[in-house]
PDB file of C-alpha atoms in Angstrom:
ATOM      1  CA  SER A   1     104.335 118.566 102.244  1.00  0.00           C
ATOM      2  CA  TRP A   2     104.945 119.697 105.816  1.00  0.00           C
ATOM      3  CA  ARG A   3     106.707 117.116 108.047  1.00  0.00           C
ATOM      4  CA  GLN A   4     106.802 117.250 111.834  1.00  0.00           C
ATOM      5  CA  PRO A   5     110.292 117.758 113.298  1.00  0.00           C
ATOM      6  CA  PRO A   6     111.837 114.530 114.553  1.00  0.00           C
ATOM      7  CA  HIS A   7     112.191 115.846 118.031  1.00  0.00           C
ATOM      8  CA  LYS A   8     108.497 116.667 118.279  1.00  0.00           C
ATOM      9  CA  LYS A   9     107.266 113.235 117.310  1.00  0.00           C
ATOM     10  CA  SER A  10     105.057 111.649 119.959  1.00  0.00           C
ATOM     11  CA  PHE A  11     105.618 108.319 121.541  1.00  0.00           C
ATOM     12  CA  ASN A  12     104.158 105.599 119.433  1.00  0.00           C
ATOM     13  CA  ALA A  13     102.994 103.016 122.065  1.00  0.00           C
ATOM     14  CA  LYS A  14     101.440 100.736 119.561  1.00  0.00           C
ATOM     15  CA  SER A  15     104.844  99.863 118.003  1.00  0.00           C
ATOM     16  CA  TYR A  16     106.006  98.584 121.333  1.00  0.00           C
ATOM     17  CA  ILE A  17     103.073  96.165 121.965  1.00  0.00           C
ATOM     18  CA  ILE A  18     104.563  93.046 120.218  1.00  0.00           C
ATOM     19  CA  PRO A  19     108.155  93.381 121.606  1.00  0.00           C
ATOM     20  CA  GLY A  20     106.603  94.169 125.091  1.00  0.00           C
ATOM     21  CA  LEU A  21     104.567  91.009 124.866  1.00  0.00           C
ATOM     22  CA  MET A  22     107.724  89.040 124.036  1.00  0.00           C
ATOM     23  CA  VAL A  23     109.450  90.395 127.113  1.00  0.00           C
ATOM     24  CA  ALA A  24     106.402  89.711 129.237  1.00  0.00           C
ATOM     25  CA  TYR A  25     106.321  86.149 127.934  1.00  0.00           C
ATOM     26  CA  GLY A  26     109.900  85.565 129.038  1.00  0.00           C
ATOM     27  CA  ILE A  27     109.283  87.061 132.503  1.00  0.00           C
ATOM     28  CA  THR A  28     106.042  84.978 132.902  1.00  0.00           C
ATOM     29  CA  ALA A  29     108.020  81.772 131.866  1.00  0.00           C
ATOM     30  CA  ILE A  30     110.387  82.183 134.955  1.00  0.00           C
ATOM     31  CA  GLU A  31     107.613  81.043 137.326  1.00  0.00           C
ATOM     32  CA  ASN A  32     105.038  79.371 134.965  1.00  0.00           C
ATOM     33  CA  ASP A  33     105.158  75.602 135.018  1.00  0.00           C
ATOM     34  CA  GLY A  34     103.547  75.205 131.615  1.00  0.00           C
ATOM     35  CA  LEU A  35     106.053  77.562 129.979  1.00  0.00           C
ATOM     36  CA  GLN A  36     108.893  75.889 131.859  1.00  0.00           C
ATOM     37  CA  ARG A  37     107.830  72.511 130.404  1.00  0.00           C
ATOM     38  CA  LEU A  38     107.779  74.146 126.914  1.00  0.00           C
ATOM     39  CA  ASN A  39     111.383  75.382 127.562  1.00  0.00           C
ATOM     40  CA  GLY A  40     112.294  71.772 128.445  1.00  0.00           C
ATOM     41  CA  GLU A  41     110.664  70.333 125.360  1.00  0.00           C
ATOM     42  CA  PHE A  42     112.588  72.788 123.107  1.00  0.00           C
ATOM     43  CA  LYS A  43     115.838  71.879 124.922  1.00  0.00           C
ATOM     44  CA  ASP A  44     115.107  68.170 124.339  1.00  0.00           C
ATOM     45  CA  GLU A  45     114.234  68.755 120.673  1.00  0.00           C
ATOM     46  CA  MET A  46     117.176  71.063 119.945  1.00  0.00           C
ATOM     47  CA  TYR A  47     119.979  69.448 122.020  1.00  0.00           C
ATOM     48  CA  ALA A  48     119.283  66.918 124.697  1.00  0.00           C
ATOM     49  CA  GLU A  49     117.962  64.187 122.394  1.00  0.00           C
ATOM     50  CA  HIS A  50     120.555  64.982 119.659  1.00  0.00           C
ATOM     51  CA  PRO A  51     123.818  66.236 121.252  1.00  0.00           C
ATOM     52  CA  HIS A  52     125.985  67.901 118.671  1.00  0.00           C
ATOM     53  CA  LYS A  53     128.976  70.160 118.215  1.00  0.00           C
ATOM     54  CA  GLN A  54     128.299  73.775 118.841  1.00  0.00           C
ATOM     55  CA  ILE A  55     128.397  76.429 116.081  1.00  0.00           C
ATOM     56  CA  HIS A  56     129.861  79.672 117.157  1.00  0.00           C
ATOM     57  CA  ILE A  57     128.738  81.874 114.240  1.00  0.00           C
ATOM     58  CA  ASP A  58     126.171  83.427 116.506  1.00  0.00           C
ATOM     59  CA  ASN A  59     128.970  85.355 118.240  1.00  0.00           C
ATOM     60  CA  TYR A  60     129.409  87.260 114.941  1.00  0.00           C
ATOM     61  CA  LEU A  61     125.982  87.012 113.341  1.00  0.00           C
ATOM     62  CA  GLN A  62     124.401  89.218 116.144  1.00  0.00           C
ATOM     63  CA  PHE A  63     126.348  92.192 114.815  1.00  0.00           C
ATOM     64  CA  ALA A  64     125.781  91.505 111.068  1.00  0.00           C
ATOM     65  CA  PRO A  65     122.717  93.702 110.560  1.00  0.00           C
ATOM     66  CA  ALA A  66     124.424  96.676 112.157  1.00  0.00           C
ATOM     67  CA  ALA A  67     127.467  96.025 110.020  1.00  0.00           C
ATOM     68  CA  MET A  68     125.216  96.219 106.977  1.00  0.00           C
ATOM     69  CA  VAL A  69     123.992  99.623 107.985  1.00  0.00           C
ATOM     70  CA  PHE A  70     127.482 101.043 107.755  1.00  0.00           C
ATOM     71  CA  GLY A  71     128.612  98.861 104.848  1.00  0.00           C
ATOM     72  CA  LEU A  72     125.628  99.531 102.494  1.00  0.00           C
ATOM     73  CA  ASP A  73     126.079 103.281 102.990  1.00  0.00           C
ATOM     74  CA  ALA A  74     129.836 103.051 102.188  1.00  0.00           C
ATOM     75  CA  PHE A  75     128.980 101.315  98.968  1.00  0.00           C
ATOM     76  CA  GLY A  76     126.555 104.049  97.948  1.00  0.00           C
ATOM     77  CA  ILE A  77     123.153 102.817  99.246  1.00  0.00           C
ATOM     78  CA  LYS A  78     122.347 105.758 101.314  1.00  0.00           C
ATOM     79  CA  ALA A  79     120.921 105.228 104.892  1.00  0.00           C
ATOM     80  CA  LYS A  80     118.428 107.495 106.501  1.00  0.00           C
ATOM     81  CA  HIS A  81     120.908 109.279 108.783  1.00  0.00           C
ATOM     82  CA  ASN A  82     124.497 110.480 108.235  1.00  0.00           C
ATOM     83  CA  LEU A  83     127.450 108.591 109.722  1.00  0.00           C
ATOM     84  CA  ARG A  84     127.549 110.696 112.926  1.00  0.00           C
ATOM     85  CA  ASP A  85     123.882 110.269 113.748  1.00  0.00           C
ATOM     86  CA  ARG A  86     123.868 106.604 112.786  1.00  0.00           C
ATOM     87  CA  THR A  87     126.791 105.946 115.147  1.00  0.00           C
ATOM     88  CA  MET A  88     125.114 107.803 117.941  1.00  0.00           C
ATOM     89  CA  LEU A  89     121.806 105.868 117.404  1.00  0.00           C
ATOM     90  CA  PHE A  90     123.690 102.607 117.382  1.00  0.00           C
ATOM     91  CA  LEU A  91     125.636 103.526 120.562  1.00  0.00           C
ATOM     92  CA  MET A  92     122.383 104.646 122.212  1.00  0.00           C
ATOM     93  CA  SER A  93     120.544 101.456 121.287  1.00  0.00           C
ATOM     94  CA  ASN A  94     123.471  99.347 122.685  1.00  0.00           C
ATOM     95  CA  ILE A  95     123.598 101.244 126.007  1.00  0.00           C
ATOM     96  CA  ILE A  96     119.920 100.703 126.443  1.00  0.00           C
ATOM     97  CA  THR A  97     120.079  97.030 125.390  1.00  0.00           C
ATOM     98  CA  ASN A  98     123.122  96.240 127.596  1.00  0.00           C
ATOM     99  CA  ALA A  99     121.785  98.032 130.650  1.00  0.00           C
ATOM    100  CA  SER A 100     118.477  96.224 130.269  1.00  0.00           C
ATOM    101  CA  VAL A 101     119.949  92.762 129.608  1.00  0.00           C
ATOM    102  CA  TYR A 102     122.536  92.850 132.504  1.00  0.00           C
ATOM    103  CA  SER A 103     120.091  94.207 135.008  1.00  0.00           C
ATOM    104  CA  MET A 104     117.553  91.534 134.085  1.00  0.00           C
ATOM    105  CA  LYS A 105     120.148  88.796 134.230  1.00  0.00           C
ATOM    106  CA  SER A 106     121.286  89.843 137.779  1.00  0.00           C
ATOM    107  CA  ILE A 107     117.732  90.052 139.071  1.00  0.00           C
ATOM    108  CA  SER A 108     116.383  86.864 137.444  1.00  0.00           C
ATOM    109  CA  HIS A 109     119.400  84.602 138.276  1.00  0.00           C
ATOM    110  CA  GLN A 110     118.316  81.843 135.866  1.00  0.00           C
ATOM    111  CA  LEU A 111     120.498  78.745 135.239  1.00  0.00           C
ATOM    112  CA  ARG A 112     121.475  78.233 131.597  1.00  0.00           C
ATOM    113  CA  PRO A 113     120.219  74.955 130.083  1.00  0.00           C
ATOM    114  CA  ASP A 114     123.881  73.715 129.916  1.00  0.00           C
ATOM    115  CA  GLY A 115     124.248  74.346 133.687  1.00  0.00           C
ATOM    116  CA  SER A 116     127.186  76.663 133.126  1.00  0.00           C
ATOM    117  CA  LYS A 117     126.070  79.969 134.760  1.00  0.00           C
ATOM    118  CA  TYR A 118     123.121  81.631 136.446  1.00  0.00           C
ATOM    119  CA  ASN A 119     122.703  84.385 133.815  1.00  0.00           C
ATOM    120  CA  SER A 120     120.510  82.798 131.290  1.00  0.00           C
ATOM    121  CA  PHE A 121     117.566  85.262 131.154  1.00  0.00           C
ATOM    122  CA  PRO A 122     117.344  87.075 128.817  1.00  0.00           C
ATOM    123  CA  SER A 123     119.606  86.126 125.889  1.00  0.00           C
ATOM    124  CA  GLY A 124     122.162  88.984 125.318  1.00  0.00           C
ATOM    125  CA  HIS A 125     123.153  87.613 121.916  1.00  0.00           C
ATOM    126  CA  THR A 126     119.571  87.593 120.733  1.00  0.00           C
ATOM    127  CA  ALA A 127     118.895  91.134 122.237  1.00  0.00           C
ATOM    128  CA  GLU A 128     121.948  92.536 120.327  1.00  0.00           C
ATOM    129  CA  ALA A 129     120.961  90.726 117.122  1.00  0.00           C
ATOM    130  CA  PHE A 130     117.344  92.092 117.248  1.00  0.00           C
ATOM    131  CA  ALA A 131     118.556  95.617 118.247  1.00  0.00           C
ATOM    132  CA  SER A 132     120.787  95.486 115.167  1.00  0.00           C
ATOM    133  CA  ALA A 133     118.009  94.193 112.995  1.00  0.00           C
ATOM    134  CA  GLU A 134     115.679  97.014 114.014  1.00  0.00           C
ATOM    135  CA  PHE A 135     118.521  99.439 113.441  1.00  0.00           C
ATOM    136  CA  LEU A 136     118.907  98.168 109.884  1.00  0.00           C
ATOM    137  CA  ARG A 137     115.155  98.281 109.336  1.00  0.00           C
ATOM    138  CA  GLN A 138     114.914 101.894 110.582  1.00  0.00           C
ATOM    139  CA  GLU A 139     117.778 103.045 108.419  1.00  0.00           C
ATOM    140  CA  TYR A 140     116.719 101.364 105.130  1.00  0.00           C
ATOM    141  CA  LYS A 141     112.901 100.914 105.393  1.00  0.00           C
ATOM    142  CA  ASP A 142     112.411 103.830 102.943  1.00  0.00           C
ATOM    143  CA  VAL A 143     114.859 102.215 100.456  1.00  0.00           C
ATOM    144  CA  SER A 144     113.349  98.757 100.598  1.00  0.00           C
ATOM    145  CA  PRO A 145     111.470  96.660 103.248  1.00  0.00           C
ATOM    146  CA  TRP A 146     113.690  93.628 102.235  1.00  0.00           C
ATOM    147  CA  TYR A 147     116.668  95.012 104.245  1.00  0.00           C
ATOM    148  CA  GLY A 148     114.610  94.802 107.357  1.00  0.00           C
ATOM    149  CA  VAL A 149     113.520  91.303 106.481  1.00  0.00           C
ATOM    150  CA  ALA A 150     117.152  90.272 105.969  1.00  0.00           C
ATOM    151  CA  GLY A 151     118.146  91.847 109.288  1.00  0.00           C
ATOM    152  CA  TYR A 152     115.392  90.054 111.165  1.00  0.00           C
ATOM    153  CA  ALA A 153     116.191  86.770 109.427  1.00  0.00           C
ATOM    154  CA  MET A 154     119.741  87.085 110.735  1.00  0.00           C
ATOM    155  CA  ALA A 155     118.517  87.924 114.151  1.00  0.00           C
ATOM    156  CA  ALA A 156     116.120  85.034 114.254  1.00  0.00           C
ATOM    157  CA  THR A 157     119.066  82.673 113.213  1.00  0.00           C
ATOM    158  CA  THR A 158     121.124  84.029 116.004  1.00  0.00           C
ATOM    159  CA  GLY A 159     118.275  83.234 118.552  1.00  0.00           C
ATOM    160  CA  TYR A 160     117.893  79.741 117.037  1.00  0.00           C
ATOM    161  CA  LEU A 161     121.565  79.086 117.408  1.00  0.00           C
ATOM    162  CA  ARG A 162     121.574  80.147 121.029  1.00  0.00           C
ATOM    163  CA  MET A 163     119.058  77.236 121.719  1.00  0.00           C
ATOM    164  CA  TYR A 164     120.903  74.891 119.263  1.00  0.00           C
ATOM    165  CA  ASN A 165     124.123  75.526 121.214  1.00  0.00           C
ATOM    166  CA  ASN A 166     122.239  74.739 124.491  1.00  0.00           C
ATOM    167  CA  LYS A 167     123.122  78.177 125.853  1.00  0.00           C
ATOM    168  CA  HIS A 168     119.517  79.510 126.290  1.00  0.00           C
ATOM    169  CA  TRP A 169     115.912  78.515 126.832  1.00  0.00           C
ATOM    170  CA  LEU A 170     113.176  79.408 124.389  1.00  0.00           C
ATOM    171  CA  SER A 171     111.866  82.068 126.775  1.00  0.00           C
ATOM    172  CA  ASP A 172     115.278  83.693 127.119  1.00  0.00           C
ATOM    173  CA  VAL A 173     115.469  84.090 123.319  1.00  0.00           C
ATOM    174  CA  VAL A 174     111.884  85.453 122.970  1.00  0.00           C
ATOM    175  CA  ALA A 175     112.542  87.962 125.740  1.00  0.00           C
ATOM    176  CA  GLY A 176     115.903  88.995 124.352  1.00  0.00           C
ATOM    177  CA  ALA A 177     114.349  89.678 120.987  1.00  0.00           C
ATOM    178  CA  GLY A 178     111.772  91.855 122.618  1.00  0.00           C
ATOM    179  CA  VAL A 179     114.476  93.865 124.652  1.00  0.00           C
ATOM    180  CA  GLY A 180     116.520  94.473 121.523  1.00  0.00           C
ATOM    181  CA  ILE A 181     113.648  95.774 119.380  1.00  0.00           C
ATOM    182  CA  ILE A 182     112.404  98.004 122.232  1.00  0.00           C
ATOM    183  CA  SER A 183     115.902  99.377 122.816  1.00  0.00           C
ATOM    184  CA  THR A 184     116.451 100.517 119.243  1.00  0.00           C
ATOM    185  CA  LYS A 185     112.940 101.963 119.009  1.00  0.00           C
ATOM    186  CA  LEU A 186     113.669 103.925 122.165  1.00  0.00           C
ATOM    187  CA  ALA A 187     116.918 105.196 120.801  1.00  0.00           C
ATOM    188  CA  TYR A 188     115.162 106.476 117.571  1.00  0.00           C
ATOM    189  CA  TRP A 189     112.550 108.309 119.750  1.00  0.00           C
ATOM    190  CA  LEU A 190     115.050 109.699 122.329  1.00  0.00           C
ATOM    191  CA  TYR A 191     117.947 110.727 120.047  1.00  0.00           C
ATOM    192  CA  PRO A 192     116.252 113.628 118.200  1.00  0.00           C
ATOM    193  CA  LYS A 193     115.019 115.049 121.463  1.00  0.00           C
ATOM    194  CA  ILE A 194     118.514 114.860 123.096  1.00  0.00           C
ATOM    195  CA  GLN A 195     120.104 116.233 119.851  1.00  0.00           C
ATOM    196  CA  HIS A 196     117.670 119.192 119.879  1.00  0.00           C
ATOM    197  CA  LYS A 197     118.245 120.032 123.534  1.00  0.00           C
ATOM    198  CA  LEU A 198     121.972 119.827 123.403  1.00  0.00           C
ATOM    199  CA  PHE A 199     122.841 121.235 120.010  1.00  0.00           C
ATOM    200  CA  LYS A 200     120.028 123.537 118.929  1.00  0.00           C
ATOM    201  CA  ASP A 201     122.217 126.559 119.132  1.00  0.00           C
ATOM    202  CA  LYS A 202     125.604 124.946 118.399  1.00  0.00           C
ATOM    203  CA  PRO A 203     127.259 123.534 115.199  1.00  0.00           C
ATOM    204  CA  MET A 204     127.300 119.764 115.509  1.00  0.00           C
ATOM    205  CA  ASN A 205     130.984 119.312 114.659  1.00  0.00           C
ATOM    206  CA  THR A 206     131.854 117.618 117.970  1.00  0.00           C
ATOM    207  CA  MET A 207     130.514 114.300 119.174  1.00  0.00           C
ATOM    208  CA  VAL A 208     130.443 113.755 122.977  1.00  0.00           C
ATOM    209  CA  MET A 209     129.528 110.435 124.622  1.00  0.00           C
TER     210      MET A 209
END
């Protein structure tokens, strides 16, 4: 059956609604008293009422879904894209994620729940984790939906641990998740168009970033 070339695929706005609402929730919570109280209640439940030793696995878990994309393919479970395109998609997703996170952090200037820094919103670890989870889902959704489920479970655990470690508010984590998902979706929409423009008349034996 005829399939539309990837670079001609239209922008699917519907797929951005849920992550967009997650980002909107986080932004709204900055000035909303009710959502601020909810943030405080989550902090009390997760840390303030039961202080505990921090678990630093979230520093590594955020990258686990992306590592699976490259690892599974190396073990013969073929991903949707070849190594070059996967690498470019992952880099592109990370560029969008990091640019979004750091610009939002500098603009919002929100204090972390542990009082350490004014860069709480949104959660960068959570954004990276969900960007990686969506990357895993995109590459393996045609093999099995369970790969995506596993990736999102790891991402959700990362977000949970950011609150457990008293590093982020609930709204930081929700918004970070939305930013990560949107970033990878944008990368998968943009990359075929960039690839077509730059390399339509050239052999793609060189990678430039």
